[in-house]
One Martini backbone bead per residue (centre of mass of N, CA, C, O) as a GRO file, in nm:
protein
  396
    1UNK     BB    1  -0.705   1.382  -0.250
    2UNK     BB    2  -0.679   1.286   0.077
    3UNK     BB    3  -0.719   1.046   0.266
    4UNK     BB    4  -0.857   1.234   0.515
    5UNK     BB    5  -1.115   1.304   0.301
    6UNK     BB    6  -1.210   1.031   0.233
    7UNK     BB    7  -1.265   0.922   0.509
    8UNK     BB    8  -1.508   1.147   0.606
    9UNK     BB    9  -1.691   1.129   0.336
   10UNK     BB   10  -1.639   0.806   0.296
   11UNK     BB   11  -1.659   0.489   0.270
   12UNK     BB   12  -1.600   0.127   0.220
   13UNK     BB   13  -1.723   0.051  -0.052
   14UNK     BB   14  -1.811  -0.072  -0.379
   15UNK     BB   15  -1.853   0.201  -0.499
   16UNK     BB   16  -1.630   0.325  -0.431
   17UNK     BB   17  -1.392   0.146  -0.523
   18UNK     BB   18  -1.499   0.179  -0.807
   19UNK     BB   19  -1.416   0.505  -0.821
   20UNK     BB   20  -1.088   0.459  -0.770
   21UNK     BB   21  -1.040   0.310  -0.979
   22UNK     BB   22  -1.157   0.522  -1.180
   23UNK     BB   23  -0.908   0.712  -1.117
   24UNK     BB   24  -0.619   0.499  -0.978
   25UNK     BB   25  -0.725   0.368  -0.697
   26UNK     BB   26  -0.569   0.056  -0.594
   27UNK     BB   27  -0.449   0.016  -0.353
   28UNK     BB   28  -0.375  -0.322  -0.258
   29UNK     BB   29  -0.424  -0.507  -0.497
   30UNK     BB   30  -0.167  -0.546  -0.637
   31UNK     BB   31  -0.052  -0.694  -0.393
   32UNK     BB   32  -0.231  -0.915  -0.377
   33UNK     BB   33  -0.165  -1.027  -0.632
   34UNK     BB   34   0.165  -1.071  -0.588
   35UNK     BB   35   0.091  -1.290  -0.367
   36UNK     BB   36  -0.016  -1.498  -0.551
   37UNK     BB   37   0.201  -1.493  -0.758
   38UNK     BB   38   0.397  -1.607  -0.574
   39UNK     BB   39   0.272  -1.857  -0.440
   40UNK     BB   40   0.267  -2.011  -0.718
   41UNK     BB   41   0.535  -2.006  -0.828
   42UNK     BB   42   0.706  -2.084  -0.538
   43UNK     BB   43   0.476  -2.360  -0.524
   44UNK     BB   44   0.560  -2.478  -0.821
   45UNK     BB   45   0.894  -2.521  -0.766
   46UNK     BB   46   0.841  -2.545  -0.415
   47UNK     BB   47   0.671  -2.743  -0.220
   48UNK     BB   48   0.790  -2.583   0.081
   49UNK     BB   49   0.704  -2.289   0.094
   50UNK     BB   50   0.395  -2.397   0.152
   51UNK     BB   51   0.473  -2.467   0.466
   52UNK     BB   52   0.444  -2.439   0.783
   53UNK     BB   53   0.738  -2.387   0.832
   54UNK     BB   54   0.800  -2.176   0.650
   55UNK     BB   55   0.536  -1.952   0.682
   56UNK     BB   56   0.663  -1.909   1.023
   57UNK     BB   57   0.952  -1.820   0.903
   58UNK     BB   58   0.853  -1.575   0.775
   59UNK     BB   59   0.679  -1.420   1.009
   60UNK     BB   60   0.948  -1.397   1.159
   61UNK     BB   61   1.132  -1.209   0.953
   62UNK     BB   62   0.949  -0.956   0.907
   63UNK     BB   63   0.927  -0.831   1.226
   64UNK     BB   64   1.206  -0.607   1.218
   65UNK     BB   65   1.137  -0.484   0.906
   66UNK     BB   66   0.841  -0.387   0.932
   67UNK     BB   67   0.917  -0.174   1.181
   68UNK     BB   68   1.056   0.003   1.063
   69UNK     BB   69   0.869   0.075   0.803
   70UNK     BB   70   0.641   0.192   0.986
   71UNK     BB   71   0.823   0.440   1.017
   72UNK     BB   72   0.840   0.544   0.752
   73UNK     BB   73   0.585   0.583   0.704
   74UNK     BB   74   0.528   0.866   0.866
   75UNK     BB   75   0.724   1.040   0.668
   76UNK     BB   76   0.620   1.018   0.408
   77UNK     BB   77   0.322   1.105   0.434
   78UNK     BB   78   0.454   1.382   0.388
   79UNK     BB   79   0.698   1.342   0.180
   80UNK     BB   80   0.974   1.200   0.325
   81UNK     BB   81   1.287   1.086   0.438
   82UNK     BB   82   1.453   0.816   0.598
   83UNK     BB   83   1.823   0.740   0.612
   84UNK     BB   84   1.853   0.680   0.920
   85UNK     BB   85   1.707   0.369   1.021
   86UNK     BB   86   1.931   0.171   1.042
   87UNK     BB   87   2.086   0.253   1.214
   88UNK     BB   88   1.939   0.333   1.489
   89UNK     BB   89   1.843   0.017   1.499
   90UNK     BB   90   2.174  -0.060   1.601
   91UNK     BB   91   2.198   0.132   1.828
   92UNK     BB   92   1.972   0.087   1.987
   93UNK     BB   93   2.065  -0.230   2.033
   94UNK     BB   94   2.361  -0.154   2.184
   95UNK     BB   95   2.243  -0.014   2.415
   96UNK     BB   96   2.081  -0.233   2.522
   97UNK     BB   97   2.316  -0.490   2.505
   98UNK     BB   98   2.506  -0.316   2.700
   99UNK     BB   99   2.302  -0.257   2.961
  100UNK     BB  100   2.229  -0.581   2.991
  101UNK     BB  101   2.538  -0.701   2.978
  102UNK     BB  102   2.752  -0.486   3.095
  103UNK     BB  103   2.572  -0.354   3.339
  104UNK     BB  104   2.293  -0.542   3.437
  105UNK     BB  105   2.055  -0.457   3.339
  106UNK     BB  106   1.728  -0.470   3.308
  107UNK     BB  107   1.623  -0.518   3.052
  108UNK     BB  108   1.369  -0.338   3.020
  109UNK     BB  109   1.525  -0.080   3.090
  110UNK     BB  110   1.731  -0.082   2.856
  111UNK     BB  111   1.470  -0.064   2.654
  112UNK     BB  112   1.379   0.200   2.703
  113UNK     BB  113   1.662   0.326   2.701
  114UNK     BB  114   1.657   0.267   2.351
  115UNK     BB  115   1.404   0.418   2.261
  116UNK     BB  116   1.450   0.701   2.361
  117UNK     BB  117   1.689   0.733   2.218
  118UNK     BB  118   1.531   0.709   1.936
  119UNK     BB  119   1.335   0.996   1.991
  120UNK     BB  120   1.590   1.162   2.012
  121UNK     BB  121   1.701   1.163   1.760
  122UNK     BB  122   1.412   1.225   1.636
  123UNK     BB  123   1.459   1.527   1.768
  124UNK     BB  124   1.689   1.593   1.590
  125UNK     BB  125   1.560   1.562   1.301
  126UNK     BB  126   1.312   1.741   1.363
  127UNK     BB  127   1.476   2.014   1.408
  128UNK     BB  128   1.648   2.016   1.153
  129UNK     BB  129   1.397   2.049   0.963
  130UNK     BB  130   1.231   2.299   1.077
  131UNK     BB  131   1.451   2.490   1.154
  132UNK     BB  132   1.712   2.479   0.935
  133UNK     BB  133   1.565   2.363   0.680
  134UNK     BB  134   1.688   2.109   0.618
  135UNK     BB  135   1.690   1.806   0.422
  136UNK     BB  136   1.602   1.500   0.496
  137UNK     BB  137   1.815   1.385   0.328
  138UNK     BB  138   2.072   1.523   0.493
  139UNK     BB  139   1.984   1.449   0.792
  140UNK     BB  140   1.960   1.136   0.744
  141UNK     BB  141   2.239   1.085   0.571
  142UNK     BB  142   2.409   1.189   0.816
  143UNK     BB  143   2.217   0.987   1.028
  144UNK     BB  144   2.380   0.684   0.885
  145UNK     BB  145   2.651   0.771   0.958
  146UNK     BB  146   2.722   0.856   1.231
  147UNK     BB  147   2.541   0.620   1.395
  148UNK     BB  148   2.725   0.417   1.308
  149UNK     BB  149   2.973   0.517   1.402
  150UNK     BB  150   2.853   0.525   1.737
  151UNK     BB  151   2.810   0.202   1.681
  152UNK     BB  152   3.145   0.134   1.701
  153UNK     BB  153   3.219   0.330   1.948
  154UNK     BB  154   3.049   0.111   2.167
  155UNK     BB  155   3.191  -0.165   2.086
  156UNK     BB  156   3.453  -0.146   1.970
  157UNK     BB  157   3.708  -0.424   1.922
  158UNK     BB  158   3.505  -0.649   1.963
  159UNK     BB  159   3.226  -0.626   1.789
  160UNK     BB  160   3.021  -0.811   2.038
  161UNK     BB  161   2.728  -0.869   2.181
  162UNK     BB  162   2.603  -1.146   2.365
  163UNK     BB  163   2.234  -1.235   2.450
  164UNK     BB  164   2.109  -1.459   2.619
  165UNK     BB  165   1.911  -1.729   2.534
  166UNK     BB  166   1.747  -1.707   2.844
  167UNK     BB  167   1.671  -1.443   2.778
  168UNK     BB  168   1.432  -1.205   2.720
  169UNK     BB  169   1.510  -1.082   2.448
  170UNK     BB  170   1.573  -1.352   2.273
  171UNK     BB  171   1.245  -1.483   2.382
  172UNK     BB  172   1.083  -1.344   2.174
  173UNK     BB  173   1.171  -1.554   1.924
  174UNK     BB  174   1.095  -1.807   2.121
  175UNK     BB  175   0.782  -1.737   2.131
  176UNK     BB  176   0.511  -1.927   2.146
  177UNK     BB  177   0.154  -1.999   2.062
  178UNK     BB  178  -0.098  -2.135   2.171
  179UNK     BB  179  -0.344  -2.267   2.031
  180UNK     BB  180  -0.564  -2.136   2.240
  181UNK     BB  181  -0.464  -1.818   2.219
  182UNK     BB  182  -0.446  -1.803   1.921
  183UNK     BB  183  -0.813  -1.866   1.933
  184UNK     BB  184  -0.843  -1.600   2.062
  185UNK     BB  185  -0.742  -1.404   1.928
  186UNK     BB  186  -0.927  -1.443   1.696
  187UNK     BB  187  -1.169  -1.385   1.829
  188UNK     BB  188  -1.088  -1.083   1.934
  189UNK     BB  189  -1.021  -0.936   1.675
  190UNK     BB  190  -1.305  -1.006   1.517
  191UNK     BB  191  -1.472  -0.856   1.745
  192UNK     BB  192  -1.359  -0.580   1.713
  193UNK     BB  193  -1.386  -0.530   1.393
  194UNK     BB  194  -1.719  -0.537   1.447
  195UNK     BB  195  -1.749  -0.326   1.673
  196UNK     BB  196  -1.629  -0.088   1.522
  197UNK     BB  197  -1.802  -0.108   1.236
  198UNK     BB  198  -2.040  -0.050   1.421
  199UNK     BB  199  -1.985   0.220   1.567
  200UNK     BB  200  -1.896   0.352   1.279
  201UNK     BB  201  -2.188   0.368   1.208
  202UNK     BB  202  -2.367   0.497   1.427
  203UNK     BB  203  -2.200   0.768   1.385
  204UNK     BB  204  -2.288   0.822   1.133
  205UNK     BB  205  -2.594   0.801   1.119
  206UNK     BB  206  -2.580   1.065   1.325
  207UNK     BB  207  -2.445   1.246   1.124
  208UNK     BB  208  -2.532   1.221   0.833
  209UNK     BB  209  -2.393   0.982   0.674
  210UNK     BB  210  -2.230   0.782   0.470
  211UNK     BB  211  -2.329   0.421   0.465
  212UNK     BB  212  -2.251   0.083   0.447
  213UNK     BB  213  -2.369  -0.180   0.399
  214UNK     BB  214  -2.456  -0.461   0.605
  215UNK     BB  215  -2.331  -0.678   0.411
  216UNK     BB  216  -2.061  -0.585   0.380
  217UNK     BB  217  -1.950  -0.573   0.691
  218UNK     BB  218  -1.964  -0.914   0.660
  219UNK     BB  219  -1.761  -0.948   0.419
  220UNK     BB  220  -1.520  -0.796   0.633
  221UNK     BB  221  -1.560  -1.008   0.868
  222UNK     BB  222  -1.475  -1.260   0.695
  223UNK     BB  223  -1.240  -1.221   0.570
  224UNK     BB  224  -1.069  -1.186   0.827
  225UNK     BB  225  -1.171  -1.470   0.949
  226UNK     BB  226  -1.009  -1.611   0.650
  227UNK     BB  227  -0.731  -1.546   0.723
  228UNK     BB  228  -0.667  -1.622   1.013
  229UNK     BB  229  -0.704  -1.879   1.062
  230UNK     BB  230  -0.534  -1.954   0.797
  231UNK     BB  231  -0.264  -1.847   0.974
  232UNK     BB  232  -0.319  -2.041   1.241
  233UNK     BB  233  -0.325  -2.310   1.114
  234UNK     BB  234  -0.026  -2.325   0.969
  235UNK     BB  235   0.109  -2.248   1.252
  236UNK     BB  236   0.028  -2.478   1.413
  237UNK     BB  237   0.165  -2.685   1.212
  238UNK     BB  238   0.356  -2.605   1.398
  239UNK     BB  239   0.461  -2.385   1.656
  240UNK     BB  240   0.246  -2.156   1.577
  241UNK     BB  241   0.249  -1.841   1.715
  242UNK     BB  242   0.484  -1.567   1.690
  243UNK     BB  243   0.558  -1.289   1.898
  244UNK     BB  244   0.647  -1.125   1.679
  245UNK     BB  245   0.392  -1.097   1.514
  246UNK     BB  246   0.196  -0.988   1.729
  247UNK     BB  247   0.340  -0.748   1.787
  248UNK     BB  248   0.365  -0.621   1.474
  249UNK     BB  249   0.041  -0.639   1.447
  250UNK     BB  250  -0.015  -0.447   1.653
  251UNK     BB  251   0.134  -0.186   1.600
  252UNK     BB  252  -0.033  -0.150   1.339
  253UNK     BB  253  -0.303  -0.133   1.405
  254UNK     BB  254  -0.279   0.101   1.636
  255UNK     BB  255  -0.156   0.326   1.362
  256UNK     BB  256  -0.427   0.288   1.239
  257UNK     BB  257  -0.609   0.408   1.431
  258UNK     BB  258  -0.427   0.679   1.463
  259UNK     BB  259  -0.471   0.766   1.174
  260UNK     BB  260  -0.799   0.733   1.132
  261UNK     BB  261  -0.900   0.871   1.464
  262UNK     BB  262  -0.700   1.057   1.506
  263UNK     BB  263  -0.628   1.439   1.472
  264UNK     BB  264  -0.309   1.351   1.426
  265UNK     BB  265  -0.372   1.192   1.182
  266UNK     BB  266  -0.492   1.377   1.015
  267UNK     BB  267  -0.256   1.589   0.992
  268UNK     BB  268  -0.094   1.398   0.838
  269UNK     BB  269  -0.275   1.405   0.572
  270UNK     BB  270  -0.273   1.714   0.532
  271UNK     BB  271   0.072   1.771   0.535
  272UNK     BB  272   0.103   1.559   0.280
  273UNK     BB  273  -0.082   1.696   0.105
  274UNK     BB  274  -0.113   2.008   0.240
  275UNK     BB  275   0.077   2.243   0.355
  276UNK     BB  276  -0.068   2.529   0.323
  277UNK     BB  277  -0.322   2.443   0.392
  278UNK     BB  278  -0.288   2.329   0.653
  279UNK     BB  279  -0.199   2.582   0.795
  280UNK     BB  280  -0.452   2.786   0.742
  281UNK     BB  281  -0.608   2.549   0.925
  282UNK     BB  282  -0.423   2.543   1.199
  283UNK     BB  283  -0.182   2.378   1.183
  284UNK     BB  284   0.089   2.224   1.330
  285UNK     BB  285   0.347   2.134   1.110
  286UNK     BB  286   0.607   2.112   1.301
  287UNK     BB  287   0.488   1.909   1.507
  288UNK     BB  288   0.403   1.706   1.321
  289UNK     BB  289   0.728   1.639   1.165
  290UNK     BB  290   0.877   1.587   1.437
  291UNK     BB  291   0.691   1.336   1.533
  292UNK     BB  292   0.734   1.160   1.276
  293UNK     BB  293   1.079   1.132   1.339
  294UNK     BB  294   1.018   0.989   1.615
  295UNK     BB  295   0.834   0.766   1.491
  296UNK     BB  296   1.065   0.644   1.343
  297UNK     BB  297   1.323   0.607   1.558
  298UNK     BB  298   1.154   0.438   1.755
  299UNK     BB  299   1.091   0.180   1.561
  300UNK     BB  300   1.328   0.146   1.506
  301UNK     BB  301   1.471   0.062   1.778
  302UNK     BB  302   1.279  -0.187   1.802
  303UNK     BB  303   1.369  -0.341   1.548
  304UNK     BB  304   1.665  -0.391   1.658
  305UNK     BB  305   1.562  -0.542   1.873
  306UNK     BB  306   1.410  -0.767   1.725
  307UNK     BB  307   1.653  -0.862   1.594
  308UNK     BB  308   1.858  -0.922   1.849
  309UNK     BB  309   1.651  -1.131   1.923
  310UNK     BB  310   1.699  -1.333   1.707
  311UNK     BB  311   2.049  -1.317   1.720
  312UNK     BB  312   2.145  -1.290   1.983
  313UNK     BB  313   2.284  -1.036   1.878
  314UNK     BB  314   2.576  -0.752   1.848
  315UNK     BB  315   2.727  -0.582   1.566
  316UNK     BB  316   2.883  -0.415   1.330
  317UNK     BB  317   2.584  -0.501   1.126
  318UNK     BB  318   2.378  -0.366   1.258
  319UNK     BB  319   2.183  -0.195   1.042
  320UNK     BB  320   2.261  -0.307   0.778
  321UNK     BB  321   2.283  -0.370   0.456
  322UNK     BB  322   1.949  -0.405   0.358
  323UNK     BB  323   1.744  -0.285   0.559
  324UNK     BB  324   1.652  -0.039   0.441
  325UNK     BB  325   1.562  -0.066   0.165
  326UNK     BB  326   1.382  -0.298   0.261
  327UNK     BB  327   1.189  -0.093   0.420
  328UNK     BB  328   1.135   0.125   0.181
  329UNK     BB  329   1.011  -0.078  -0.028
  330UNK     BB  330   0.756  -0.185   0.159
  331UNK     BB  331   0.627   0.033   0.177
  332UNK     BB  332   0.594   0.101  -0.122
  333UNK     BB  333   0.458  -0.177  -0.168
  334UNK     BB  334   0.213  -0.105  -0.008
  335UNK     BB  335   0.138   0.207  -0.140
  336UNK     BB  336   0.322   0.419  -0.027
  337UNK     BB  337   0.368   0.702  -0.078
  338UNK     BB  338   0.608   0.956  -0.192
  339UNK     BB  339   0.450   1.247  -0.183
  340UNK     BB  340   0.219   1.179  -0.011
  341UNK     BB  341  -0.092   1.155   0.180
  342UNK     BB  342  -0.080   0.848   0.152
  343UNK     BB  343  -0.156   0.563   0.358
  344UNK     BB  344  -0.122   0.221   0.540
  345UNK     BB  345   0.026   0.029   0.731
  346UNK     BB  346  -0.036  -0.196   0.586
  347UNK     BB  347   0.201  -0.165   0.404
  348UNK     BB  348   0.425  -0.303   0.604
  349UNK     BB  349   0.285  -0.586   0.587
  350UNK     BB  350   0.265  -0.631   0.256
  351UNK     BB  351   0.573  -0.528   0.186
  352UNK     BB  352   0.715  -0.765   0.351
  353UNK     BB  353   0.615  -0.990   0.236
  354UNK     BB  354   0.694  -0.964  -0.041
  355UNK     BB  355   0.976  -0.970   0.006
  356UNK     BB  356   1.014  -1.227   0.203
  357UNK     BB  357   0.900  -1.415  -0.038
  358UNK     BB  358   1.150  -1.334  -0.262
  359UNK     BB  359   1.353  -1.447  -0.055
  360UNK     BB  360   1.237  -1.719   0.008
  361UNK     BB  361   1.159  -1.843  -0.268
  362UNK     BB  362   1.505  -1.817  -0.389
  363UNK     BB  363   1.654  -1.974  -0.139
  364UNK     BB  364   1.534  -2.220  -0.230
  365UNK     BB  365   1.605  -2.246  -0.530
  366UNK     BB  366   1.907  -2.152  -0.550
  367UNK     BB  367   1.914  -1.813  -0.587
  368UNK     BB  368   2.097  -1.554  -0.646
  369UNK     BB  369   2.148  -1.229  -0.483
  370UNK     BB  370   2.143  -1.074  -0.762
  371UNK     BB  371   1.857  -1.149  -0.825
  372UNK     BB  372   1.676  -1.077  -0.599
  373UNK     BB  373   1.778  -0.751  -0.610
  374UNK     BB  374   1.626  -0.725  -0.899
  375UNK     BB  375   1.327  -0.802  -0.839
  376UNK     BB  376   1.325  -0.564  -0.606
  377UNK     BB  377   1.351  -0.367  -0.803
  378UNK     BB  378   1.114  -0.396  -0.997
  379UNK     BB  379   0.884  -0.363  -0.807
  380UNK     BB  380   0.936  -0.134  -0.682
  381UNK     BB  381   0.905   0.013  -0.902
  382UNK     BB  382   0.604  -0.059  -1.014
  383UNK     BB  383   0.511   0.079  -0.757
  384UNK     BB  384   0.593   0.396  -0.827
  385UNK     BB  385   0.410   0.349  -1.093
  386UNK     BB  386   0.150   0.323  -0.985
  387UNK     BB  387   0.159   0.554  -0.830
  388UNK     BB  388   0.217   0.758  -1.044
  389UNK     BB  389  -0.058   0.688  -1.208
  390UNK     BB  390  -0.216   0.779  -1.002
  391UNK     BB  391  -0.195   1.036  -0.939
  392UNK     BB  392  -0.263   1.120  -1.263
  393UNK     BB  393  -0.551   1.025  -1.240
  394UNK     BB  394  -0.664   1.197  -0.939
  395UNK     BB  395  -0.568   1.496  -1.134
  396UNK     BB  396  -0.764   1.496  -1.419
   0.00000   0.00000   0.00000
């Protein structure tokens, strides 16, 4: 069953969860469990992981590898994959960094014209993939090698164009929230949060769909409302909420409402499910799948965009080392299968912060860099091995 077949025909009650279980469908419980168990032993190894002052700096570093992975995400859902998430993001960061550093453009105009060049990019990766009918690993693996090539001869010799440091792209990275507009945006979030699935219950229950219970509902906005708090309370104890975690977050919520509330999301969990049914069923699954490619190539130059505003610079590494990597293995231990068709959004906000929290907590340790990579690579197996072994439940 397609996650868009489950959300229309039950919500997510105690009973449902239950039924998922029982199927092999663990949801986000392992992440969730992962990051306890993260928080647990590099809080008892090392006093400091769980300090105001790094969980602030944990958030701001997930924020521009995260906007990444969000767009692979979209990819995966068909059961596709981008491979050239990474180029695309330092590409269109130095297009961003030459128009307003080299030609004077006013930033805002930049950044729109970087966004642009990613959206165009990705309607190149998904006609090549639709009409020319070539696999996604061979379109995106060529504009891997080749995006970082024109990324290469866009520096030139230099090799390098440096930021303002006072300047608007910069000072995104270096924005916190005042106390006060922090706890206003959590009260505006918990009340949206409320308000949308009350709307969305009064909608099931004139449609004579079936609705979780209302002391339920309340156990769900109780819960966003103490992880909220406690994320906020953590972060005032030090500069803030940064701008870059709100941005990031706004991203996700966003496209979790687009992909569960609207047309276009339903299809793309149809057409990740099941290609020949969705077809049948009148979907035009071309345009479901160069838009996918669009909105891939265009978050990647976002992500980019936000990255060379923590480092206030563009160099001949932007967009490469193991950024891609680490965003696909993100989606991928966030829950998002590899197969298509299931997969949250909310995938790329737990699984960059297991990433970051494992990056984070052996460097406090001062464990070497291959073994970070060993254990992040374990992790990832066992997020495939999970997928794969809920799918063989799934469909028992």
């Amino acid at each position: 069953m397609t996650q868009a077949a489950a959300i229309t025909r039950e919500p997510y009650t105690p009973k449902g969860a239950l039924d998922r279980l029982r199927h092999g469908d663990l949801g986000a419980w392992p992440v969730v469990g992962g990051l306890v168990a993260i928080a647990v032993v590099f809080g008892t190894l090392n006093e400091h992981f769980l300090s105001p002052e790094n969980l602030t700096n944990l958030a701001l570093q997930m924020a521009a590898t995260g906007t990444i992975s969000l767009g692979i995400i979209m990819v995966l859902l068909l059961g596709e994959i981008d491979l050239s998430a990474g180029s695309v993001s330092g590409l269109c960061a130095v297009v961003m960094a030459i128009l307003s550093v080299r030609q004077g453009w006013n930033p805002l105009v930049a950044i729109v014209v970087a966004l642009v060049a990613g959206a165009l990019i990705g309607l190149l990766h998904g006609l090549m993939f639709t009409r020319l009918r070539m696999p996604s690993f061979v379109v995106t693996l060529a504009g891997l090698i080749g995006w970082q090539g024109l990324l290469l001869y866009l520096l030139g010799q230099g090799g390098i164009v440096n930021l303002p440091f006072d300047g608007f792209v910069a000072k995104l990275s270096d924005t916190w929230l005042t106390p006060l507009a922090a706890w206003l945006l959590t009260l505006v979030l918990v009340a949206v949060f409320a308000a949308s699935n009350l709307v969305t219950r009064r909608m099931r229950l004139a449609a004579d769909l079936p609705v979780a219970p209302t002391w339920w509902l309340g156990v769900k906005v109780a819960g966003l409302a103490v992880v909220l708090v406690a994320a906020v309370a953590v972060m005032s104890a030090d500069r803030g909420v940064p701008l870059l975690l709100v941005i990031f977050g706004t991203l996700v919520v966003v496209f979790d409402l687009v992909l569960r509330h609207t047309a276009f999301g339903r299809w793309m969990y149809a057409v990740g499910g099941n290609v020949e049914a969705a077809r049948r069923a009148g979907i035009d699954v071309r345009r479901i799948r160069v838009l996918a490619f669009v909105l891939s190539s265009t978050l990647a130059a976002f992500g980019g965009i936000l990255s060379a505003s923590r480092l206030a610079a563009v160099n001949q590494g932007s967009g490469g080392s193991d950024i891609l990597l680490m965003a696909i293995a993100a989606a991928v231990i966030g829950g998002t299968s590899l197969f298509g068709g299931r997969g949250r959004t909310y995938a790329a906000l737990l699984g960059i912060l297991v990433i970051q929290s494992i990056t984070n907590g052996m460097f406090l340790l001062s464990v070497d860099s291959s073994v970070r990579y060993m254990v992040t690579a374990a992790v990832l197996a066992l997020a495939v091995a999970i997928d794969s072994l809920s799918r063989r439940g799934g469909t028992a």
